[in-house]
XYZ file of N, CA and C in Angstrom:
810
model
N -17.108 8.111 64.854
C -16.887 7.136 63.767
C -15.414 6.717 63.751
N -15.138 5.410 63.610
C -13.773 4.908 63.585
C -13.048 5.396 62.334
N -11.707 5.556 62.459
C -10.903 6.057 61.348
C -11.053 5.195 60.105
N -11.045 3.854 60.277
C -11.141 2.952 59.118
C -12.465 3.142 58.392
N -13.531 3.423 59.140
C -14.848 3.640 58.524
C -14.862 4.950 57.746
N -14.170 5.972 58.288
C -14.105 7.259 57.600
C -13.364 7.113 56.281
N -12.236 6.373 56.298
C -11.451 6.157 55.080
C -12.283 5.425 54.046
N -12.997 4.373 54.467
C -13.812 3.607 53.535
C -14.912 4.479 52.935
N -15.534 5.334 53.742
C -16.579 6.223 53.252
C -16.020 7.196 52.226
N -14.815 7.729 52.513
C -14.202 8.659 51.581
C -13.892 7.978 50.252
N -13.399 6.713 50.320
C -13.097 5.987 49.097
C -14.350 5.764 48.264
N -15.452 5.437 48.938
C -16.691 5.168 48.223
C -17.270 6.424 47.576
N -16.830 7.618 48.043
C -17.320 8.847 47.465
C -16.519 9.263 46.234
N -15.414 8.557 45.975
C -14.566 8.914 44.856
C -14.911 8.071 43.634
N -14.625 8.634 42.464
C -14.925 7.924 41.224
C -13.883 8.270 40.176
N -13.684 7.375 39.244
C -12.792 7.595 38.112
C -13.617 7.454 36.843
N -13.613 8.481 36.014
C -14.345 8.458 34.754
C -13.349 8.385 33.602
N -13.606 7.487 32.651
C -12.709 7.379 31.500
C -13.485 7.055 30.232
N -12.852 7.348 29.104
C -13.460 7.051 27.820
C -13.054 5.666 27.329
N -13.910 5.066 26.533
C -13.635 3.772 25.900
C -14.063 3.876 24.442
N -13.118 3.708 23.520
C -13.432 3.732 22.096
C -13.148 2.368 21.497
N -14.190 1.727 20.986
C -14.059 0.439 20.306
C -13.911 0.685 18.808
N -12.981 -0.028 18.189
C -12.766 0.091 16.751
C -12.740 -1.304 16.136
N -13.508 -1.491 15.089
C -13.419 -2.742 14.340
C -12.215 -2.650 13.392
N -11.575 -3.773 13.143
C -10.423 -3.798 12.242
C -10.814 -3.392 10.819
N -9.815 -3.076 10.003
C -10.040 -2.742 8.606
C -10.393 -3.969 7.775
N -10.766 -3.719 6.540
C -11.199 -4.787 5.637
C -10.058 -5.762 5.310
N -10.404 -7.033 5.195
C -9.498 -8.056 4.681
C -10.059 -8.554 3.355
N -9.281 -9.368 2.650
C -9.766 -9.930 1.395
C -10.966 -10.829 1.647
N -10.984 -11.501 2.804
C -12.124 -12.354 3.166
C -13.379 -11.505 3.333
N -13.264 -10.345 4.008
C -14.404 -9.438 4.123
C -14.899 -9.035 2.747
N -13.972 -8.680 1.880
C -14.318 -8.202 0.544
C -15.065 -9.262 -0.248
N -14.662 -10.533 -0.073
C -15.266 -11.621 -0.836
C -16.464 -12.251 -0.135
N -16.848 -11.710 1.030
C -18.016 -12.234 1.738
C -17.777 -13.586 2.371
N -16.538 -13.804 2.869
C -16.175 -15.070 3.493
C -15.950 -14.878 4.988
N -16.221 -15.946 5.750
C -16.064 -15.893 7.198
C -14.622 -16.188 7.604
N -14.088 -15.379 8.529
C -12.730 -15.604 9.024
C -12.724 -16.245 10.401
N -13.454 -15.647 11.334
C -13.466 -16.187 12.684
C -12.088 -16.166 13.299
N -11.702 -17.305 13.893
C -10.428 -17.377 14.616
C -9.344 -18.149 13.875
N -9.732 -19.110 13.064
C -8.733 -19.976 12.430
C -8.015 -19.291 11.272
N -8.672 -18.346 10.634
C -8.089 -17.664 9.472
C -7.574 -16.300 9.922
N -6.253 -16.190 9.985
C -5.633 -14.976 10.503
C -5.159 -14.119 9.335
N -6.108 -13.578 8.590
C -5.806 -12.851 7.362
C -5.314 -11.431 7.647
N -4.409 -10.905 6.796
C -3.974 -9.515 6.918
C -5.002 -8.573 6.317
N -4.802 -7.291 6.517
C -5.658 -6.300 5.897
C -5.437 -6.277 4.389
N -6.511 -6.023 3.661
C -6.404 -5.820 2.221
C -5.872 -4.417 1.961
N -5.652 -4.074 0.717
C -5.215 -2.719 0.389
C -6.254 -1.702 0.857
N -7.529 -2.022 0.658
C -8.597 -1.132 1.140
C -8.588 -1.049 2.655
N -8.332 -2.195 3.297
C -8.281 -2.229 4.754
C -7.156 -1.378 5.313
N -6.006 -1.407 4.658
C -4.887 -0.563 5.071
C -5.245 0.916 4.934
N -5.949 1.248 3.855
C -6.380 2.634 3.654
C -7.401 3.045 4.719
N -8.300 2.124 5.069
C -9.277 2.411 6.122
C -8.581 2.651 7.462
N -7.571 1.817 7.764
C -6.829 1.987 9.015
C -6.095 3.318 9.032
N -5.525 3.699 7.897
C -4.868 5.005 7.797
C -5.877 6.130 8.038
N -7.063 5.982 7.445
C -8.099 7.006 7.619
C -8.531 7.104 9.075
N -8.676 5.949 9.734
C -9.042 5.956 11.151
C -7.944 6.604 11.983
N -6.673 6.305 11.638
C -5.558 6.898 12.352
C -5.519 8.404 12.205
N -5.751 8.888 10.992
C -5.777 10.332 10.753
C -6.948 10.985 11.485
N -8.087 10.312 11.497
C -9.277 10.844 12.166
C -9.045 10.985 13.670
N -8.352 9.994 14.263
C -8.166 9.955 15.710
C -6.840 10.558 16.168
N -6.082 11.171 15.271
C -4.695 11.533 15.594
C -4.572 12.537 16.733
N -5.588 13.362 16.963
C -5.498 14.353 18.037
C -6.290 13.936 19.283
N -6.808 12.714 19.285
C -7.562 12.219 20.443
C -6.578 11.608 21.441
N -6.706 11.984 22.704
C -5.805 11.487 23.737
C -6.186 10.070 24.167
N -5.218 9.158 24.127
C -5.400 7.804 24.639
C -4.383 7.543 25.744
N -4.819 6.838 26.773
C -3.919 6.479 27.872
C -3.632 4.980 27.905
N -4.473 4.184 27.254
C -4.325 2.720 27.226
C -4.788 2.193 25.882
N -4.155 1.111 25.431
C -4.536 0.472 24.173
C -4.627 -1.030 24.383
N -5.781 -1.610 24.020
C -6.001 -3.055 24.115
C -6.405 -3.555 22.732
N -5.801 -4.667 22.298
C -6.001 -5.107 20.922
C -6.150 -6.629 20.865
N -7.054 -7.102 20.024
C -7.117 -8.526 19.706
C -5.747 -8.965 19.199
N -5.360 -10.198 19.522
C -4.046 -10.684 19.084
C -4.060 -11.204 17.645
N -5.162 -11.010 16.930
C -5.226 -11.453 15.538
C -4.640 -10.379 14.615
N -4.041 -10.823 13.506
C -3.260 -9.958 12.639
C -4.034 -8.742 12.147
N -5.261 -8.939 11.683
C -6.024 -7.824 11.111
C -6.287 -6.726 12.137
N -6.482 -7.123 13.410
C -6.687 -6.129 14.468
C -5.364 -5.465 14.842
N -4.294 -6.244 14.913
C -2.986 -5.676 15.261
C -2.533 -4.656 14.219
N -2.709 -4.994 12.937
C -2.328 -4.049 11.883
C -3.124 -2.750 11.978
N -4.415 -2.877 12.265
C -5.270 -1.694 12.398
C -4.813 -0.840 13.574
N -4.565 -1.480 14.712
C -4.144 -0.748 15.904
C -2.795 -0.063 15.696
N -1.852 -0.771 15.094
C -0.524 -0.197 14.871
C -0.603 1.029 13.963
N -1.481 0.967 12.968
C -1.639 2.101 12.062
C -2.255 3.291 12.776
N -3.278 3.040 13.599
C -3.895 4.131 14.363
C -2.874 4.750 15.315
N -2.106 3.905 15.992
C -1.163 4.388 17.001
C -0.030 5.212 16.388
N 0.403 4.857 15.196
C 1.536 5.592 14.605
C 1.163 7.038 14.264
N -0.127 7.310 14.093
C -0.585 8.665 13.780
C -0.826 9.495 15.038
N -0.876 8.846 16.197
C -1.344 9.499 17.414
C -0.183 9.761 18.369
N 0.095 11.035 18.639
C 1.245 11.373 19.483
C 1.080 10.874 20.913
N -0.153 10.766 21.408
C -0.347 10.279 22.776
C -0.027 8.793 22.901
N 0.074 8.098 21.764
C 0.371 6.656 21.782
C 1.862 6.353 21.667
N 2.683 7.385 21.488
C 4.105 7.163 21.235
C 4.772 6.366 22.355
N 4.417 6.656 23.592
C 5.035 5.955 24.707
C 4.208 4.815 25.264
N 3.108 4.479 24.590
C 2.212 3.434 25.102
C 2.581 2.059 24.560
N 2.389 1.051 25.394
C 2.573 -0.333 24.989
C 1.191 -0.969 24.839
N 0.852 -1.369 23.631
C -0.450 -2.011 23.418
C -0.480 -3.376 24.102
N -1.627 -3.719 24.633
C -1.836 -5.033 25.236
C -2.538 -5.915 24.216
N -1.869 -6.968 23.734
C -2.480 -7.902 22.783
C -3.243 -8.941 23.603
N -4.543 -8.968 23.494
C -5.361 -9.795 24.383
C -6.212 -10.785 23.596
N -5.994 -12.101 23.784
C -6.789 -13.108 23.079
C -8.269 -13.084 23.443
N -8.629 -12.454 24.564
C -10.045 -12.337 24.912
C -10.802 -11.505 23.881
N -10.067 -10.688 23.116
C -10.684 -9.814 22.118
C -10.742 -10.438 20.731
N -10.371 -11.719 20.615
C -10.464 -12.417 19.329
C -11.881 -12.370 18.778
N -11.977 -12.582 17.464
C -13.296 -12.683 16.850
C -14.021 -13.932 17.362
N -15.318 -13.929 17.227
C -16.120 -15.101 17.532
C -15.682 -16.263 16.651
N -15.641 -17.460 17.217
C -15.352 -18.648 16.417
C -16.626 -19.078 15.684
N -16.509 -19.269 14.367
C -17.640 -19.726 13.558
C -17.530 -21.212 13.215
N -16.656 -21.926 13.921
C -16.580 -23.371 13.780
C -16.393 -23.845 12.360
N -17.231 -24.800 11.969
C -17.100 -25.408 10.643
C -17.431 -24.448 9.510
N -18.031 -23.311 9.833
C -18.410 -22.349 8.789
C -17.245 -21.435 8.397
N -16.159 -21.449 9.147
C -15.041 -20.555 8.847
C -14.422 -20.889 7.493
N -14.173 -19.849 6.724
C -13.653 -20.015 5.375
C -14.746 -20.106 4.325
N -15.978 -20.352 4.783
C -17.114 -20.437 3.870
C -17.779 -19.092 3.664
N -18.817 -19.072 2.856
C -19.508 -17.828 2.529
C -20.407 -17.375 3.681
N -20.424 -16.067 3.886
C -21.341 -15.502 4.869
C -22.777 -15.834 4.474
N -23.068 -15.829 3.175
C -24.410 -16.129 2.697
C -24.841 -17.533 3.094
N -23.885 -18.477 3.072
C -24.214 -19.845 3.482
C -24.607 -19.889 4.955
N -23.914 -19.103 5.775
C -24.250 -19.047 7.197
C -25.626 -18.418 7.393
N -25.937 -17.419 6.593
C -27.271 -16.803 6.665
C -28.351 -17.844 6.380
N -28.101 -18.670 5.376
C -29.084 -19.687 5.003
C -29.197 -20.769 6.072
N -28.069 -21.112 6.711
C -28.101 -22.074 7.813
C -28.933 -21.538 8.972
N -28.731 -20.253 9.282
C -29.480 -19.634 10.373
C -30.966 -19.584 10.049
N -31.283 -19.231 8.812
C -32.686 -19.151 8.392
C -33.353 -20.516 8.491
N -32.626 -21.558 8.074
C -33.175 -22.920 8.134
C -33.419 -23.352 9.574
N -32.606 -22.822 10.483
C -32.754 -23.162 11.904
C -33.754 -22.253 12.600
N -34.307 -21.277 11.861
C -35.277 -20.352 12.434
C -34.663 -19.366 13.403
N -33.386 -19.016 13.166
C -32.690 -18.114 14.076
C -32.184 -16.874 13.344
N -31.925 -15.830 14.139
C -31.317 -14.614 13.615
C -29.891 -14.915 13.179
N -29.498 -14.427 12.026
C -28.167 -14.687 11.488
C -27.064 -14.294 12.470
N -27.172 -13.113 13.062
C -26.110 -12.629 13.942
C -26.038 -13.373 15.266
N -27.099 -14.097 15.621
C -27.108 -14.853 16.877
C -26.893 -16.353 16.669
N -26.817 -16.776 15.423
C -26.747 -18.205 15.110
C -25.360 -18.767 15.419
N -25.337 -19.992 15.966
C -24.085 -20.687 16.257
C -23.939 -21.883 15.339
N -22.973 -21.849 14.394
C -22.757 -22.999 13.521
C -22.080 -24.133 14.287
N -22.063 -25.348 13.746
C -21.416 -26.483 14.425
C -19.980 -26.148 14.831
N -19.644 -26.482 16.073
C -18.309 -26.283 16.645
C -17.946 -24.815 16.839
N -18.916 -23.923 16.658
C -18.647 -22.498 16.848
C -18.961 -22.062 18.276
N -18.582 -20.830 18.598
C -18.888 -20.263 19.907
C -20.331 -19.787 19.955
N -20.973 -20.000 21.077
C -22.304 -19.444 21.284
C -22.178 -17.972 21.679
N -23.281 -17.241 21.579
C -23.279 -15.854 22.017
C -22.900 -15.748 23.491
N -23.369 -16.710 24.291
C -23.070 -16.703 25.727
C -21.574 -16.871 25.971
N -20.936 -17.728 25.190
C -19.493 -17.928 25.352
C -18.715 -16.674 24.969
N -19.138 -16.014 23.899
C -18.475 -14.765 23.511
C -18.703 -13.702 24.583
N -19.919 -13.658 25.112
C -20.222 -12.669 26.151
C -19.349 -12.887 27.385
N -19.069 -14.136 27.732
C -18.201 -14.406 28.872
C -16.806 -13.868 28.628
N -16.331 -13.963 27.382
C -15.017 -13.381 27.064
C -15.056 -11.858 27.205
N -16.147 -11.262 26.717
C -16.302 -9.811 26.835
C -16.300 -9.393 28.303
N -17.052 -10.094 29.122
C -17.130 -9.776 30.551
C -15.762 -9.898 31.219
N -15.031 -10.948 30.861
C -13.699 -11.139 31.444
C -12.755 -10.019 31.018
N -12.841 -9.625 29.741
C -11.990 -8.529 29.290
C -12.338 -7.225 30.001
N -13.631 -6.914 30.097
C -14.047 -5.669 30.750
C -13.531 -5.629 32.179
N -13.631 -6.752 32.878
C -13.147 -6.811 34.266
C -11.647 -6.552 34.331
N -10.885 -7.178 33.441
C -9.434 -6.958 33.396
C -9.117 -5.501 33.082
N -9.842 -4.923 32.135
C -9.612 -3.536 31.758
C -9.889 -2.592 32.922
N -10.998 -2.804 33.622
C -11.342 -1.943 34.748
C -10.256 -1.988 35.818
N -9.761 -3.187 36.120
C -8.745 -3.319 37.167
C -7.431 -2.674 36.740
N -7.054 -2.847 35.479
C -5.795 -2.270 34.999
C -5.863 -0.743 34.979
N -6.953 -0.215 34.425
C -7.090 1.242 34.363
C -7.213 1.831 35.764
N -7.977 1.162 36.613
C -8.100 1.643 37.985
C -6.757 1.670 38.697
N -5.991 0.584 38.580
C -4.696 0.500 39.250
C -3.721 1.552 38.724
N -3.783 1.843 37.421
C -2.830 2.778 36.818
C -3.202 4.239 37.031
N -4.500 4.538 37.107
C -4.924 5.939 37.061
C -5.675 6.440 38.290
N -6.058 5.552 39.189
C -6.871 5.999 40.321
C -6.149 7.026 41.188
N -4.896 6.780 41.482
C -4.160 7.647 42.392
C -4.164 9.096 41.923
N -4.007 9.282 40.607
C -3.924 10.637 40.065
C -5.265 11.190 39.593
N -6.182 10.280 39.202
C -7.397 10.745 38.531
C -8.692 10.514 39.307
N -8.646 9.708 40.378
C -9.851 9.487 41.164
C -10.259 10.786 41.846
N -11.470 11.214 41.642
C -11.913 12.514 42.166
C -13.181 12.360 42.980
N -13.436 13.363 43.817
C -14.659 13.355 44.601
C -15.858 13.360 43.671
N -16.819 12.492 43.939
C -17.983 12.378 43.075
C -19.046 13.360 43.545
N -19.252 14.417 42.781
C -20.202 15.458 43.172
C -21.482 15.399 42.369
N -21.575 14.410 41.463
C -22.766 14.270 40.629
C -23.015 12.794 40.397
N -24.178 12.407 39.882
C -24.460 10.991 39.649
C -23.452 10.371 38.690
N -23.260 9.034 38.756
C -22.336 8.376 37.842
C -22.690 8.662 36.386
N -21.657 8.887 35.585
C -21.790 9.140 34.157
C -22.871 10.184 33.886
N -22.613 11.437 34.238
C -23.612 12.493 34.021
C -23.878 12.705 32.552
N -24.976 13.371 32.246
C -25.313 13.666 30.861
C -24.209 14.502 30.221
N -23.993 14.300 28.943
C -22.950 15.030 28.208
C -23.191 16.523 28.316
N -22.168 17.249 28.778
C -22.310 18.686 28.938
C -22.090 19.425 27.622
N -21.349 18.820 26.693
C -21.159 19.434 25.385
C -21.840 18.558 24.343
N -22.397 19.158 23.299
C -23.137 18.379 22.310
C -22.236 17.455 21.506
N -22.813 16.365 20.997
C -22.083 15.484 20.098
C -22.084 16.160 18.733
N -20.913 16.580 18.312
C -20.801 17.438 17.131
C -20.288 16.702 15.904
N -20.024 15.413 16.045
C -19.466 14.687 14.918
C -17.963 14.833 14.816
N -17.317 15.259 15.910
C -15.869 15.400 15.916
C -15.222 14.188 16.570
N -13.928 14.004 16.295
C -13.223 12.809 16.761
C -13.143 12.717 18.276
N -13.207 13.869 18.969
C -13.085 13.845 20.430
C -14.431 13.981 21.145
N -15.519 13.746 20.441
C -16.838 13.790 21.089
C -16.840 12.932 22.354
N -17.289 13.519 23.450
C -17.433 12.790 24.702
C -16.183 12.685 25.535
N -14.999 12.915 24.940
C -13.756 12.729 25.692
C -12.912 14.000 25.773
N -13.481 15.130 25.384
C -12.748 16.379 25.551
C -12.515 16.635 27.037
N -11.273 16.803 27.410
C -10.944 17.030 28.814
C -10.937 15.781 29.666
N -11.079 14.599 29.054
C -11.033 13.329 29.792
C -9.646 12.719 29.601
N -8.791 12.733 30.623
C -7.399 12.316 30.444
C -7.178 10.809 30.373
N -8.154 10.029 30.832
C -8.022 8.575 30.782
C -8.960 8.049 29.701
N -8.400 7.354 28.719
C -9.179 6.959 27.549
C -8.561 5.700 26.952
N -9.328 4.638 26.879
C -8.845 3.356 26.357
C -9.280 3.163 24.909
N -8.324 2.805 24.070
C -8.589 2.403 22.688
C -8.610 0.879 22.653
N -9.689 0.310 22.107
C -9.814 -1.149 21.994
C -10.078 -1.489 20.537
N -9.193 -2.257 19.926
C -9.344 -2.649 18.524
C -9.671 -4.140 18.478
N -10.796 -4.465 17.881
C -11.284 -5.840 17.923
C -12.041 -6.170 16.635
N -13.112 -6.976 16.729
C -13.781 -7.557 15.567
C -15.284 -7.296 15.598
N -15.919 -7.439 14.439
C -17.320 -7.093 14.296
C -18.270 -7.877 15.178
N -18.181 -9.215 15.135
C -19.119 -10.024 15.917
C -18.910 -9.816 17.413
N -17.639 -9.706 17.835
C -17.387 -9.489 19.255
C -17.891 -8.116 19.691
N -17.704 -7.100 18.845
C -18.220 -5.771 19.181
C -19.730 -5.798 19.369
N -20.409 -6.528 18.504
C -21.867 -6.593 18.609
C -22.278 -7.225 19.932
N -21.614 -8.310 20.326
C -21.924 -8.957 21.598
C -21.634 -7.998 22.751
N -20.523 -7.256 22.653
C -20.181 -6.288 23.698
C -21.266 -5.223 23.830
N -21.759 -4.718 22.702
C -22.811 -3.701 22.742
C -24.095 -4.244 23.364
N -24.454 -5.479 23.012
C -25.639 -6.094 23.612
C -25.463 -6.225 25.125
N -24.285 -6.643 25.545
C -23.989 -6.788 26.969
C -24.059 -5.440 27.680
N -23.456 -4.411 27.089
C -23.464 -3.091 27.709
C -24.889 -2.567 27.891
N -25.702 -2.703 26.839
C -27.054 -2.138 26.875
C -28.003 -2.985 27.716
N -28.011 -4.296 27.474
C -28.998 -5.166 28.120
C -28.666 -5.498 29.566
N -27.377 -5.609 29.890
C -27.013 -6.051 31.237
C -26.362 -4.968 32.091
N -25.622 -4.056 31.472
C -25.014 -2.973 32.244
C -25.858 -1.708 32.206
N -26.997 -1.768 31.491
C -27.959 -0.666 31.421
C -27.324 0.605 30.841
N -26.487 0.408 29.839
C -25.876 1.528 29.137
C -26.937 2.275 28.332
N -26.920 3.593 28.427
C -27.835 4.386 27.612
C -27.352 4.372 26.174
N -28.259 4.594 25.239
C -27.884 4.654 23.821
C -27.989 6.101 23.364
N -27.262 6.466 22.316
C -27.311 7.857 21.843
C -28.714 8.256 21.427
N -29.098 9.503 21.654
C -30.416 9.980 21.238
C -30.636 9.737 19.748
N -31.819 9.229 19.417
C -32.142 8.982 18.021
C -31.670 7.648 17.485
N -30.935 6.885 18.298
C -30.448 5.572 17.852
C -31.405 4.483 18.304
N -31.768 3.601 17.392
C -32.611 2.463 17.742
C -31.722 1.305 18.189
N -32.308 0.382 18.942
C -31.549 -0.799 19.336
C -31.144 -1.613 18.112
N -31.978 -1.600 17.094
C -31.651 -2.327 15.870
C -30.339 -1.815 15.276
N -30.171 -0.486 15.281
C -28.931 0.088 14.769
C -27.762 -0.209 15.699
N -27.972 -0.029 16.998
C -26.907 -0.261 17.980
C -26.406 -1.697 17.917
N -27.325 -2.646 17.718
C -26.954 -4.065 17.710
C -26.607 -4.588 16.319
N -26.448 -3.693 15.353
C -26.061 -4.121 14.005
C -24.546 -4.301 13.939
N -24.072 -4.858 12.833
C -22.645 -5.103 12.655
C -21.946 -3.802 12.264
N -20.902 -3.448 12.993
C -20.168 -2.223 12.707
C -19.401 -2.367 11.398
N -19.267 -1.291 10.611
C -18.480 -1.371 9.380
C -16.995 -1.509 9.705
N -16.195 -1.882 8.737
C -14.748 -1.960 8.954
C -14.206 -0.607 9.381
N -13.447 -0.597 10.458
C -12.933 0.580 11.181
C -14.042 1.474 11.712
N -15.250 0.911 11.895
C -16.317 1.647 12.562
C -15.941 1.894 14.018
N -16.387 3.054 14.557
C -16.023 3.477 15.910
C -17.258 3.524 16.813
N -17.115 3.039 18.040
C -18.141 3.187 19.073
C -17.458 3.774 20.301
N -18.110 4.724 20.962
C -17.479 5.348 22.135
C -18.405 5.347 23.337
N -17.799 5.138 24.498
C -18.533 5.074 25.761
C -17.792 5.890 26.818
N -18.543 6.355 27.800
C -17.971 6.984 28.980
C -18.305 6.081 30.158
N -17.279 5.684 30.892
C -17.420 4.713 31.976
C -16.969 5.341 33.291
N -17.687 5.052 34.357
C -17.300 5.489 35.693
C -17.102 4.266 36.585
N -15.995 4.265 37.333
C -15.731 3.181 38.281
C -15.531 3.769 39.674
N -15.864 2.968 40.668
C -15.584 3.296 42.060
C -14.650 2.246 42.638
N -13.890 2.640 43.625
C -12.997 1.706 44.302
C -13.681 1.151 45.541
N -13.701 -0.177 45.638
C -14.268 -0.856 46.803
C -13.210 -1.797 47.348
N -12.720 -1.475 48.541
C -11.609 -2.219 49.130
C -10.419 -2.167 48.177
N -10.029 -3.323 47.619
C -8.858 -3.353 46.741
C -9.224 -3.652 45.290
N -10.468 -3.421 44.944
C -10.897 -3.688 43.569
C -11.696 -2.512 43.035
N -11.887 -2.494 41.724
C -12.611 -1.407 41.073
C -13.893 -1.952 40.455
N -14.985 -1.252 40.710
C -16.297 -1.699 40.268
C -16.932 -0.672 39.336
N -17.521 -1.156 38.258
C -18.226 -0.269 37.338
C -19.458 0.303 38.024
N -19.625 1.630 37.931
C -20.804 2.249 38.537
C -21.683 2.954 37.519
N -21.212 3.076 36.275
C -22.048 3.697 35.252
C -21.399 3.623 33.888
N -22.222 3.573 32.845
C -21.716 3.551 31.472
C -22.723 4.243 30.562
N -22.218 5.076 29.674
C -23.061 5.804 28.733
C -22.439 5.739 27.347
N -23.258 5.573 26.325
C -22.769 5.520 24.953
C -22.832 6.915 24.336
N -21.736 7.335 23.731
C -21.665 8.638 23.069
C -22.108 8.514 21.613
N -21.553 7.522 20.896
C -21.959 7.253 19.518
C -21.620 5.808 19.163
N -22.275 5.303 18.104
C -22.039 3.929 17.670
C -21.806 3.873 16.163
N -20.908 2.965 15.767
C -20.686 2.620 14.352
C -20.357 3.820 13.475
N -19.612 4.767 14.017
C -19.244 5.939 13.224
C -18.204 5.526 12.171
N -18.463 5.882 10.921
C -17.553 5.519 9.845
C -17.277 6.663 8.892
N -17.520 7.898 9.359
C -17.339 9.065 8.490
C -15.907 9.181 7.963
N -14.946 8.752 8.773
C -13.546 8.914 8.390
C -13.194 8.163 7.111
N -13.908 7.085 6.848
C -13.615 6.281 5.649
C -13.974 7.044 4.391
N -14.980 7.935 4.476
C -15.384 8.723 3.314
C -14.553 9.993 3.137
N -13.742 10.319 4.154
C -13.010 11.590 4.103
C -11.776 11.464 3.202
């Protein structure tokens, strides 16, 4: 066998496994009043939202993060900054503010009541969460943003961590969880040194979850229905995934994804 073929075979046998934790931003006054924000309204966190972000930061303070990606909208940035200030592993990290993580655009409905959008969707015979108001983004358009972000994230994490963390793959991609999900902040990522924190928005998170499950064949947590998985996450709700990538030539390809938990909000009650 030629040397180049041996090297390529060895590369294909290696894999990098990392954690991904999605967090929805804290409450804003618009959330509290049942109004749509979307992209045009860049509202700050409300007093309750600031408290929720603090609670999320305290909950995650001992969880190791190696990368942070954040929507460039104010409510997400404030949430991320609050989480990061509590977390010692984030002290030397530079968050990436990424417009791909913006909330879905609700077009002409932005600033109006969520209830009005529900009624528009009902009149059109469509599901509220899938409905596209005039001049708004379609689910497909949001999904394309999600796909583009995931691709960028995989390449960045692969480039930064493969040399030190890529290991021989001795088991199938994303093996079953060896330790039980106990309701602790580090569920699924204990002993996982590469872990991305992503702070974004409710509608975008929902589209991401649909994409992960329906197109990337992500498993869902035991006992969770698709209805629950595809529901809107609460403010500062947490979703966690374990992702495995392989290196092919000069790029990194997703080879497996598993969901640890979805829409966890226990920290808000603590």
